[in-house]
Amino acid sequence: MPAETIAGVRQNRLQAFAAREAAAYARARPKAAAALAKGAGNFLSGVPMHWMADWPMPHLPLVAKAHGSRIEDIDGNRLDDFCLGDTGSMFGHSPAPVAKAIRHQARRGLTYMLPTEAALDAGQLLTDRFGRFRWQIATTATDANRFALRVARAVTGRPKVLVFNGCYHGTVDETMVTLQNGRTVNRPGLLGQFADLTGSAACVEFNDLAAVEAALATGEIAAILTEPVMTNSCMVLPEAGFHDGLRQLSRRHGALLIIDETHTISSGLGGYTSVHSLSPDMFVVGKCVAGGMPTAVWGMTDEIAQRYEEVNAGRPSGHSGMGTTLSANPMQFACLVATLSEVMTEDAYAHMEKGAERLSHGLAKAIKAHGAPWHVVRVGARVEFICAPGPLRNGTEAGFAHQPQLEAALHTGLINRGSLIAPFHNMMLVSPATKKAQIDRLIAGFDSLLTDLFAKA
């Protein structure tokens, strides 16, 4: 590809397009710009959570309200929401059963570090939905992954976790490693990192079973922690036999297999694990599991639970390093029960997958029509366009496929045409509330962008 192009788009055309779209965005949001200028200075970098600074627009909108699959900002702009809180609201904003459960529980107390009857109901619903695991409740998937790794090290007596290059498991320290010339190193860019993470982690490429086996053969690996599909960069699907290979190798070498479904719960009812009959030793899922209420769950098989109990019984009294005060609060259980019983249903997933297939097909058709060297990937209700040929095989290829300058312009352009997608990558989710007309509007907007970017003149 000539140096003056980015993913097939001429740089001068991209620059003009990006400037035009940024100006259109800003013109439509004067109230937000004024309010931010007045009040954002109270926050570090002008945002209440620094990830918000990664949105590519000239400035952030200020949300007035969201319902179902729509967001409205204070300037009156209404957007079809395909970001859905980067999966946190995958089943739509404020599903009615969850909103009802919040109102009901709010009259009875928000937290008291004691269980409720709803907690017992939630435990059974978790087992019914995700399989026979012994459950624990956390507030974020980061915490859940961190606690699962503590258990894995405790029951195996081994120090390291094996992760895949380019993986995403929240902000767990041990997962913040990458490959550099075939060696595991700390990820560049980590703030305040004082420890060499390679003492607690090893990193190999996704879909490389030979590298997995070599790492396990050292006898240092307590657990393999993996997403079923790599999701936080450009999406990478597992090759045939990869998950079976992970299961066989982990058992052969005495390591645990931890599946983190926080992003791949989009795969279908019960997540990728259920849809594809995986058999992990430990299971983690967060974000949308309680309908948007900050909640994550992690569980272990009966065998691992027994090993944990034996280790736990023999340790000195004191802090285990697991748990947080607000985890397993009654509001979480109320929302878990509502989501698992009334929101996360077969009918909901059927609607989501049908819509996602329509979206995936429409985006791929537009890419082909314009001759763009791009491709589309879908995992259940989750769709992603990737500005590179595919399929991608591992994290290194996914990293090279990422085109921040182009993607930022595309995201702003889609917002200007009424569609919001995830800011960190080109991810779109179809919710139970998403309408066919919204999907078609996104496809039409995407096609319009490609018309501008790939025009022959």
Short mmCIF file of C-alpha atoms in Angstrom, two decimals:
data_model
loop_
_atom_site.label_atom_id
_atom_site.label_comp_id
_atom_site.label_asym_id
_atom_site.label_seq_id
_atom_site.Cartn_x
_atom_site.Cartn_y
_atom_site.Cartn_z
CA MET A 1 0.00 0.00 0.00
CA PRO A 2 1.46 3.43 -0.91
CA ALA A 3 2.86 5.40 2.04
CA GLU A 4 0.44 8.28 1.38
CA THR A 5 -2.55 6.07 2.27
CA ILE A 6 -3.91 4.74 5.54
CA ALA A 7 -5.84 1.48 5.17
CA GLY A 8 -6.51 2.36 1.55
CA VAL A 9 -7.57 5.96 2.23
CA ARG A 10 -5.47 8.82 0.88
CA GLN A 11 -4.08 10.87 3.76
CA ASN A 12 -5.01 14.24 2.28
CA ARG A 13 -8.58 13.03 1.77
CA LEU A 14 -8.70 11.65 5.32
CA GLN A 15 -7.42 14.91 6.82
CA ALA A 16 -10.02 16.98 4.98
CA PHE A 17 -12.76 14.51 5.92
CA ALA A 18 -11.73 14.50 9.61
CA ALA A 19 -11.68 18.32 9.78
CA ARG A 20 -15.10 18.56 8.14
CA GLU A 21 -16.67 15.99 10.48
CA ALA A 22 -15.10 17.53 13.61
CA ALA A 23 -16.51 20.93 12.67
CA ALA A 24 -19.97 19.48 12.08
CA TYR A 25 -19.88 17.73 15.45
CA ALA A 26 -18.88 20.91 17.30
CA ARG A 27 -21.58 23.01 15.60
CA ALA A 28 -24.24 20.60 16.86
CA ARG A 29 -23.16 20.77 20.53
CA PRO A 30 -22.69 24.37 21.70
CA LYS A 31 -24.37 23.80 25.08
CA ALA A 32 -22.05 20.91 25.92
CA ALA A 33 -19.00 22.94 24.90
CA ALA A 34 -20.05 25.85 27.11
CA ALA A 35 -20.88 23.63 30.07
CA LEU A 36 -17.58 21.79 29.82
CA ALA A 37 -15.66 25.05 29.60
CA LYS A 38 -17.37 26.19 32.80
CA GLY A 39 -17.33 23.02 34.90
CA ALA A 40 -14.89 20.39 33.63
CA GLY A 41 -11.86 22.03 35.25
CA ASN A 42 -12.73 20.41 38.57
CA PHE A 43 -11.72 17.05 37.11
CA LEU A 44 -8.24 15.83 36.29
CA SER A 45 -7.76 16.34 32.54
CA GLY A 46 -11.32 17.66 32.42
CA VAL A 47 -13.00 14.24 32.72
CA PRO A 48 -14.33 12.31 35.74
CA MET A 49 -12.65 9.10 34.58
CA HIS A 50 -9.59 9.36 32.35
CA TRP A 51 -10.81 6.79 29.81
CA MET A 52 -13.42 9.35 28.75
CA ALA A 53 -10.61 11.39 27.24
CA ASP A 54 -10.17 8.64 24.64
CA TRP A 55 -13.36 9.53 22.80
CA PRO A 56 -12.24 10.99 19.44
CA MET A 57 -14.64 13.93 19.14
CA PRO A 58 -13.53 17.59 19.52
CA HIS A 59 -15.17 17.54 22.96
CA LEU A 60 -17.48 15.22 24.86
CA PRO A 61 -21.25 15.45 24.69
CA LEU A 62 -23.11 15.70 28.00
CA VAL A 63 -25.77 13.01 28.23
CA ALA A 64 -29.22 14.12 29.33
CA LYS A 65 -30.83 10.69 29.32
CA ALA A 66 -30.68 7.24 27.81
CA HIS A 67 -33.35 4.62 27.35
CA GLY A 68 -33.35 1.34 25.48
CA SER A 69 -30.96 1.82 22.58
CA ARG A 70 -31.03 5.63 22.38
CA ILE A 71 -29.00 8.39 24.02
CA GLU A 72 -29.96 12.07 24.07
CA ASP A 73 -27.50 14.85 24.96
CA ILE A 74 -28.15 18.29 26.46
CA ASP A 75 -28.06 19.85 22.99
CA GLY A 76 -31.01 17.68 21.95
CA ASN A 77 -29.02 15.33 19.69
CA ARG A 78 -30.42 11.81 19.70
CA LEU A 79 -28.12 8.91 18.90
CA ASP A 80 -28.69 5.26 18.15
CA ASP A 81 -26.42 3.71 20.77
CA PHE A 82 -24.33 0.78 19.57
CA CYS A 83 -21.63 1.38 22.19
CA LEU A 84 -24.01 0.64 25.08
CA GLY A 85 -21.51 1.60 27.75
CA ASP A 86 -18.84 -0.58 26.10
CA THR A 87 -20.98 -3.65 26.99
CA GLY A 88 -22.13 -2.42 30.42
CA SER A 89 -25.60 -1.75 28.99
CA MET A 90 -25.56 -4.53 26.39
CA PHE A 91 -29.20 -5.36 27.14
CA GLY A 92 -30.22 -1.73 26.71
CA HIS A 93 -30.27 1.27 29.00
CA SER A 94 -32.36 0.75 32.16
CA PRO A 95 -34.19 -2.46 31.25
CA ALA A 96 -37.62 -2.24 32.87
CA PRO A 97 -37.17 -5.24 35.21
CA VAL A 98 -33.84 -3.85 36.44
CA ALA A 99 -35.22 -0.34 36.96
CA LYS A 100 -38.10 -1.84 38.93
CA ALA A 101 -35.71 -3.90 41.05
CA ILE A 102 -33.60 -0.80 41.82
CA ARG A 103 -36.67 1.16 42.95
CA HIS A 104 -37.83 -1.75 45.11
CA GLN A 105 -34.45 -2.32 46.78
CA ALA A 106 -33.72 1.40 47.27
CA ARG A 107 -36.54 1.51 49.81
CA ARG A 108 -34.93 -1.32 51.76
CA GLY A 109 -31.31 -0.22 51.99
CA LEU A 110 -28.37 -0.05 49.62
CA THR A 111 -25.65 -2.00 51.43
CA TYR A 112 -25.22 -3.85 54.72
CA MET A 113 -22.61 -6.61 54.13
CA LEU A 114 -25.17 -9.32 54.79
CA PRO A 115 -27.00 -11.53 52.28
CA THR A 116 -30.64 -11.36 51.27
CA GLU A 117 -33.07 -13.92 49.95
CA ALA A 118 -32.37 -12.45 46.53
CA ALA A 119 -28.74 -13.49 46.97
CA LEU A 120 -29.84 -17.11 47.19
CA ASP A 121 -32.01 -16.71 44.13
CA ALA A 122 -29.13 -15.10 42.26
CA GLY A 123 -26.80 -17.98 43.08
CA GLN A 124 -29.18 -20.50 41.55
CA LEU A 125 -29.82 -18.30 38.51
CA LEU A 126 -26.08 -17.93 37.93
CA THR A 127 -25.68 -21.70 37.96
CA ASP A 128 -28.68 -22.17 35.68
CA ARG A 129 -27.35 -19.62 33.22
CA PHE A 130 -23.57 -20.22 33.22
CA GLY A 131 -23.06 -23.72 34.60
CA ARG A 132 -22.12 -25.49 37.79
CA PHE A 133 -19.71 -23.14 39.54
CA ARG A 134 -19.31 -22.08 43.16
CA TRP A 135 -19.92 -18.35 42.93
CA GLN A 136 -18.55 -15.15 44.41
CA ILE A 137 -19.67 -11.58 43.73
CA ALA A 138 -17.39 -8.64 42.93
CA THR A 139 -17.97 -5.07 41.81
CA THR A 140 -15.89 -5.12 38.62
CA ALA A 141 -14.48 -7.80 36.35
CA THR A 142 -11.01 -6.48 37.19
CA ASP A 143 -11.60 -7.44 40.82
CA ALA A 144 -13.11 -10.78 39.82
CA ASN A 145 -10.10 -11.66 37.67
CA ARG A 146 -7.71 -10.54 40.37
CA PHE A 147 -9.42 -12.71 42.99
CA ALA A 148 -9.59 -15.71 40.64
CA LEU A 149 -5.83 -15.46 40.09
CA ARG A 150 -5.22 -15.44 43.83
CA VAL A 151 -7.18 -18.66 44.14
CA ALA A 152 -5.30 -20.20 41.22
CA ARG A 153 -1.91 -19.41 42.75
CA ALA A 154 -3.07 -20.60 46.15
CA VAL A 155 -4.30 -24.00 45.00
CA THR A 156 -1.43 -24.71 42.60
CA GLY A 157 1.43 -23.19 44.59
CA ARG A 158 2.71 -21.61 41.39
CA PRO A 159 3.53 -17.94 40.80
CA LYS A 160 2.59 -17.06 37.22
CA VAL A 161 -0.43 -16.48 35.02
CA LEU A 162 -0.25 -17.12 31.27
CA VAL A 163 -2.00 -14.45 29.19
CA PHE A 164 -2.19 -13.67 25.50
CA ASN A 165 -0.52 -10.76 23.77
CA GLY A 166 -3.05 -7.96 23.36
CA CYS A 167 -5.48 -9.43 25.90
CA TYR A 168 -7.88 -7.45 28.03
CA HIS A 169 -8.84 -8.39 31.59
CA GLY A 170 -9.47 -4.98 33.07
CA THR A 171 -6.59 -3.44 34.99
CA VAL A 172 -5.22 -6.58 36.62
CA ASP A 173 -1.47 -5.98 37.05
CA GLU A 174 -0.39 -9.43 35.91
CA THR A 175 -2.14 -9.02 32.56
CA MET A 176 -0.30 -5.78 31.74
CA VAL A 177 2.44 -7.55 29.79
CA THR A 178 3.24 -7.86 26.11
CA LEU A 179 5.65 -9.61 23.77
CA GLN A 180 8.81 -7.89 22.62
CA ASN A 181 11.14 -9.86 20.37
CA GLY A 182 9.54 -13.04 21.66
CA ARG A 183 10.04 -12.13 25.34
CA THR A 184 7.47 -11.17 27.98
CA VAL A 185 7.91 -7.54 29.11
CA ASN A 186 5.86 -4.91 30.92
CA ARG A 187 3.50 -3.08 28.60
CA PRO A 188 4.87 0.33 27.68
CA GLY A 189 2.92 3.27 28.99
CA LEU A 190 1.99 1.88 32.41
CA LEU A 191 1.74 4.64 35.00
CA GLY A 192 3.43 4.21 38.37
CA GLN A 193 4.56 0.67 37.64
CA PHE A 194 7.34 -0.19 40.10
CA ALA A 195 7.47 -3.98 39.72
CA ASP A 196 8.72 -6.24 36.96
CA LEU A 197 5.51 -8.03 36.04
CA THR A 198 7.39 -10.86 34.33
CA GLY A 199 7.86 -12.44 37.75
CA SER A 200 4.13 -13.09 37.89
CA ALA A 201 3.12 -13.37 34.23
CA ALA A 202 4.09 -14.96 30.94
CA CYS A 203 2.75 -13.82 27.58
CA VAL A 204 2.32 -15.73 24.31
CA GLU A 205 0.34 -15.18 21.13
CA PHE A 206 -3.33 -16.14 20.86
CA ASN A 207 -3.91 -19.22 18.68
CA ASP A 208 -0.32 -20.47 19.28
CA LEU A 209 -0.69 -23.77 21.13
CA ALA A 210 2.98 -24.61 20.77
CA ALA A 211 3.90 -21.43 22.67
CA VAL A 212 1.27 -22.24 25.30
CA GLU A 213 2.75 -25.68 25.81
CA ALA A 214 6.28 -24.30 26.09
CA ALA A 215 5.18 -21.84 28.77
CA LEU A 216 3.28 -24.51 30.71
CA ALA A 217 6.24 -26.88 30.54
CA THR A 218 8.21 -24.55 32.83
CA GLY A 219 6.03 -25.66 35.74
CA GLU A 220 5.58 -22.02 36.80
CA ILE A 221 2.09 -21.38 35.41
CA ALA A 222 -0.76 -21.43 37.91
CA ALA A 223 -3.44 -20.55 35.36
CA ILE A 224 -4.20 -19.60 31.79
CA LEU A 225 -6.41 -16.52 31.83
CA THR A 226 -8.09 -15.94 28.49
CA GLU A 227 -10.97 -14.32 26.71
CA PRO A 228 -12.64 -16.86 24.38
CA VAL A 229 -12.22 -14.26 21.61
CA MET A 230 -9.72 -11.42 21.75
CA THR A 231 -11.90 -8.34 21.88
CA ASN A 232 -10.26 -5.15 23.07
CA SER A 233 -8.12 -4.36 20.04
CA CYS A 234 -9.11 -5.55 16.61
CA MET A 235 -11.16 -8.68 17.23
CA VAL A 236 -9.37 -12.04 16.83
CA LEU A 237 -11.32 -15.29 16.63
CA PRO A 238 -9.97 -18.59 17.98
CA GLU A 239 -8.83 -21.04 15.34
CA ALA A 240 -10.39 -24.50 15.15
CA GLY A 241 -9.17 -26.65 18.03
CA PHE A 242 -7.58 -23.78 19.98
CA HIS A 243 -9.87 -23.96 23.00
CA ASP A 244 -9.76 -27.76 23.09
CA GLY A 245 -5.98 -27.48 23.02
CA LEU A 246 -5.95 -25.03 25.93
CA ARG A 247 -8.11 -27.38 27.98
CA GLN A 248 -5.96 -30.43 27.24
CA LEU A 249 -2.66 -28.66 27.82
CA SER A 250 -3.76 -27.04 31.07
CA ARG A 251 -4.83 -30.38 32.49
CA ARG A 252 -1.66 -32.11 31.31
CA HIS A 253 0.53 -29.52 33.02
CA GLY A 254 -1.54 -28.96 36.16
CA ALA A 255 -2.57 -25.36 35.42
CA LEU A 256 -6.09 -23.97 35.82
CA LEU A 257 -8.07 -22.59 32.90
CA ILE A 258 -9.87 -19.30 33.61
CA ILE A 259 -12.34 -18.01 31.01
CA ASP A 260 -13.15 -14.29 31.17
CA GLU A 261 -16.47 -13.74 29.39
CA THR A 262 -16.85 -10.05 30.22
CA HIS A 263 -16.87 -9.06 26.53
CA THR A 264 -17.91 -12.36 24.95
CA ILE A 265 -21.17 -12.67 26.88
CA SER A 266 -22.47 -11.28 23.58
CA SER A 267 -21.91 -14.76 22.09
CA GLY A 268 -25.28 -16.14 23.17
CA LEU A 269 -27.17 -17.35 26.21
CA GLY A 270 -24.59 -18.45 28.77
CA GLY A 271 -21.77 -16.77 26.89
CA TYR A 272 -19.18 -18.29 24.59
CA THR A 273 -18.50 -20.99 27.18
CA SER A 274 -22.03 -22.33 26.95
CA VAL A 275 -22.50 -21.83 23.22
CA HIS A 276 -19.23 -23.63 22.41
CA SER A 277 -19.25 -26.16 25.29
CA LEU A 278 -16.02 -25.01 26.94
CA SER A 279 -15.09 -26.45 30.35
CA PRO A 280 -13.05 -23.93 32.36
CA ASP A 281 -11.94 -24.41 35.94
CA MET A 282 -12.94 -20.85 36.74
CA PHE A 283 -15.38 -18.48 35.05
CA VAL A 284 -15.57 -14.67 35.15
CA VAL A 285 -18.15 -12.27 33.75
CA GLY A 286 -18.91 -8.64 34.49
CA LYS A 287 -20.22 -5.39 32.95
CA CYS A 288 -23.79 -6.20 31.83
CA VAL A 289 -24.51 -9.21 34.06
CA ALA A 290 -26.67 -7.07 36.39
CA GLY A 291 -28.17 -4.87 33.69
CA GLY A 292 -25.65 -2.04 34.12
CA MET A 293 -25.39 -2.03 37.93
CA PRO A 294 -21.62 -2.34 38.75
CA THR A 295 -21.37 -6.10 39.27
CA ALA A 296 -19.13 -9.00 38.31
CA VAL A 297 -19.27 -12.66 39.20
CA TRP A 298 -16.58 -15.28 39.40
CA GLY A 299 -16.94 -18.96 40.07
CA MET A 300 -14.99 -22.18 40.31
CA THR A 301 -15.81 -25.83 39.78
CA ASP A 302 -16.53 -28.07 42.76
CA GLU A 303 -13.05 -29.58 42.44
CA ILE A 304 -11.30 -26.22 42.59
CA ALA A 305 -13.63 -25.08 45.38
CA GLN A 306 -12.58 -28.10 47.45
CA ARG A 307 -8.91 -27.38 46.84
CA TYR A 308 -9.47 -23.75 47.78
CA GLU A 309 -11.25 -24.71 51.00
CA GLU A 310 -8.34 -26.95 51.98
CA VAL A 311 -5.79 -24.20 51.39
CA ASN A 312 -7.96 -21.59 53.07
CA ALA A 313 -8.43 -23.75 56.17
CA GLY A 314 -4.67 -24.08 56.59
CA ARG A 315 -3.67 -20.44 56.22
CA PRO A 316 -2.94 -18.08 59.12
CA SER A 317 -5.83 -15.82 60.11
CA GLY A 318 -5.88 -12.36 58.55
CA HIS A 319 -6.59 -10.70 55.22
CA SER A 320 -7.01 -13.03 52.24
CA GLY A 321 -6.41 -10.22 49.73
CA MET A 322 -9.84 -10.88 48.20
CA GLY A 323 -13.09 -8.98 48.52
CA THR A 324 -14.27 -5.37 48.82
CA THR A 325 -16.75 -3.86 51.25
CA LEU A 326 -19.39 -2.91 48.70
CA SER A 327 -19.27 -6.21 46.80
CA ALA A 328 -22.27 -8.55 47.16
CA ASN A 329 -24.52 -5.69 48.22
CA PRO A 330 -28.30 -6.13 48.09
CA MET A 331 -28.70 -3.80 45.11
CA GLN A 332 -26.40 -6.03 43.06
CA PHE A 333 -28.45 -9.11 43.93
CA ALA A 334 -31.73 -7.39 43.11
CA CYS A 335 -30.36 -6.43 39.70
CA LEU A 336 -28.75 -9.82 39.11
CA VAL A 337 -32.04 -11.59 39.72
CA ALA A 338 -33.94 -9.21 37.45
CA THR A 339 -31.36 -9.47 34.65
CA LEU A 340 -30.83 -13.22 34.76
CA SER A 341 -34.51 -14.08 35.02
CA GLU A 342 -36.19 -11.43 32.86
CA VAL A 343 -33.62 -9.65 30.65
CA MET A 344 -30.91 -12.13 29.67
CA THR A 345 -33.27 -14.52 27.89
CA GLU A 346 -33.33 -16.75 24.82
CA ASP A 347 -35.73 -14.37 23.10
CA ALA A 348 -33.45 -11.40 23.81
CA TYR A 349 -30.44 -13.16 22.35
CA ALA A 350 -32.41 -14.29 19.31
CA HIS A 351 -33.31 -10.66 18.57
CA MET A 352 -29.76 -9.48 19.20
CA GLU A 353 -28.14 -12.08 16.97
CA LYS A 354 -30.59 -11.51 14.14
CA GLY A 355 -29.90 -7.78 14.25
CA ALA A 356 -26.14 -8.28 14.51
CA GLU A 357 -26.17 -10.54 11.48
CA ARG A 358 -28.05 -7.85 9.55
CA LEU A 359 -25.49 -5.26 10.68
CA SER A 360 -22.51 -7.46 9.89
CA HIS A 361 -23.83 -8.27 6.41
CA GLY A 362 -24.58 -4.61 5.66
CA LEU A 363 -21.17 -3.36 6.74
CA ALA A 364 -19.39 -6.10 4.78
CA LYS A 365 -21.46 -5.29 1.69
CA ALA A 366 -20.46 -1.61 1.93
CA ILE A 367 -16.79 -2.51 2.36
CA LYS A 368 -16.89 -4.73 -0.69
CA ALA A 369 -18.78 -2.18 -2.78
CA HIS A 370 -16.12 0.47 -2.14
CA GLY A 371 -13.17 -1.87 -2.53
CA ALA A 372 -11.87 -1.10 0.96
CA PRO A 373 -9.14 -3.49 2.22
CA TRP A 374 -11.12 -4.02 5.43
CA HIS A 375 -13.18 -6.82 6.96
CA VAL A 376 -15.99 -7.46 9.48
CA VAL A 377 -16.07 -9.85 12.43
CA ARG A 378 -19.09 -10.88 14.48
CA VAL A 379 -19.38 -12.74 17.79
CA GLY A 380 -23.07 -13.13 18.56
CA ALA A 381 -24.46 -9.65 19.18
CA ARG A 382 -21.02 -8.03 18.92
CA VAL A 383 -19.88 -6.69 15.52
CA GLU A 384 -16.64 -4.99 14.55
CA PHE A 385 -15.31 -3.52 11.32
CA ILE A 386 -11.53 -3.69 11.04
CA CYS A 387 -9.59 -1.36 8.77
CA ALA A 388 -7.29 -4.11 7.49
CA PRO A 389 -7.60 -7.40 5.61
CA GLY A 390 -8.52 -10.42 7.69
CA PRO A 391 -8.99 -12.65 9.45
CA LEU A 392 -6.47 -11.69 12.13
CA ARG A 393 -4.70 -14.47 14.00
CA ASN A 394 -3.15 -12.90 17.10
CA GLY A 395 -2.51 -9.78 19.14
CA THR A 396 0.46 -8.63 17.09
CA GLU A 397 -1.60 -8.68 13.89
CA ALA A 398 -4.45 -6.95 15.72
CA GLY A 399 -2.11 -4.21 16.86
CA PHE A 400 -0.91 -3.54 13.32
CA ALA A 401 -4.50 -3.51 12.04
CA HIS A 402 -5.49 -0.70 14.41
CA GLN A 403 -5.64 2.67 12.62
CA PRO A 404 -6.32 5.38 15.26
CA GLN A 405 -6.35 8.40 12.95
CA LEU A 406 -8.76 6.81 10.49
CA GLU A 407 -10.93 5.24 13.18
CA ALA A 408 -11.27 8.54 15.06
CA ALA A 409 -12.59 10.23 11.92
CA LEU A 410 -14.98 7.35 11.24
CA HIS A 411 -16.38 7.46 14.78
CA THR A 412 -17.03 11.20 14.61
CA GLY A 413 -18.56 10.79 11.18
CA LEU A 414 -20.92 8.11 12.45
CA ILE A 415 -21.98 10.29 15.37
CA ASN A 416 -22.78 13.07 12.92
CA ARG A 417 -25.01 10.58 11.10
CA GLY A 418 -26.79 9.51 14.30
CA SER A 419 -24.88 6.40 15.42
CA LEU A 420 -22.59 5.96 18.44
CA ILE A 421 -20.04 3.12 18.51
CA ALA A 422 -17.40 2.19 21.09
CA PRO A 423 -14.51 4.67 21.35
CA PHE A 424 -11.60 2.30 21.97
CA HIS A 425 -12.11 0.14 18.89
CA ASN A 426 -14.71 -0.24 16.14
CA MET A 427 -17.10 -2.30 18.23
CA MET A 428 -20.89 -2.25 17.91
CA LEU A 429 -23.47 -4.11 19.99
CA VAL A 430 -27.06 -4.90 19.10
CA SER A 431 -29.32 -4.87 22.17
CA PRO A 432 -32.79 -6.36 22.68
CA ALA A 433 -34.10 -2.80 22.25
CA THR A 434 -32.26 -2.11 18.97
CA LYS A 435 -34.61 -1.64 16.01
CA LYS A 436 -34.08 -2.69 12.40
CA ALA A 437 -34.32 0.95 11.34
CA GLN A 438 -31.43 1.85 13.67
CA ILE A 439 -29.27 -0.89 12.18
CA ASP A 440 -30.09 0.24 8.66
CA ARG A 441 -29.30 3.84 9.63
CA LEU A 442 -25.86 2.78 10.88
CA ILE A 443 -25.19 0.81 7.68
CA ALA A 444 -26.26 3.78 5.56
CA GLY A 445 -24.07 6.13 7.57
CA PHE A 446 -21.09 3.79 7.23
CA ASP A 447 -21.66 3.52 3.49
CA SER A 448 -21.81 7.32 3.29
CA LEU A 449 -18.46 7.62 5.05
CA LEU A 450 -16.84 5.13 2.68
CA THR A 451 -18.31 7.00 -0.26
CA ASP A 452 -16.46 10.11 0.90
CA LEU A 453 -13.23 8.34 1.80
CA PHE A 454 -12.93 6.14 -1.29
CA ALA A 455 -14.30 8.51 -3.93
CA LYS A 456 -12.37 8.13 -7.19
CA ALA A 457 -11.95 11.85 -7.83
#
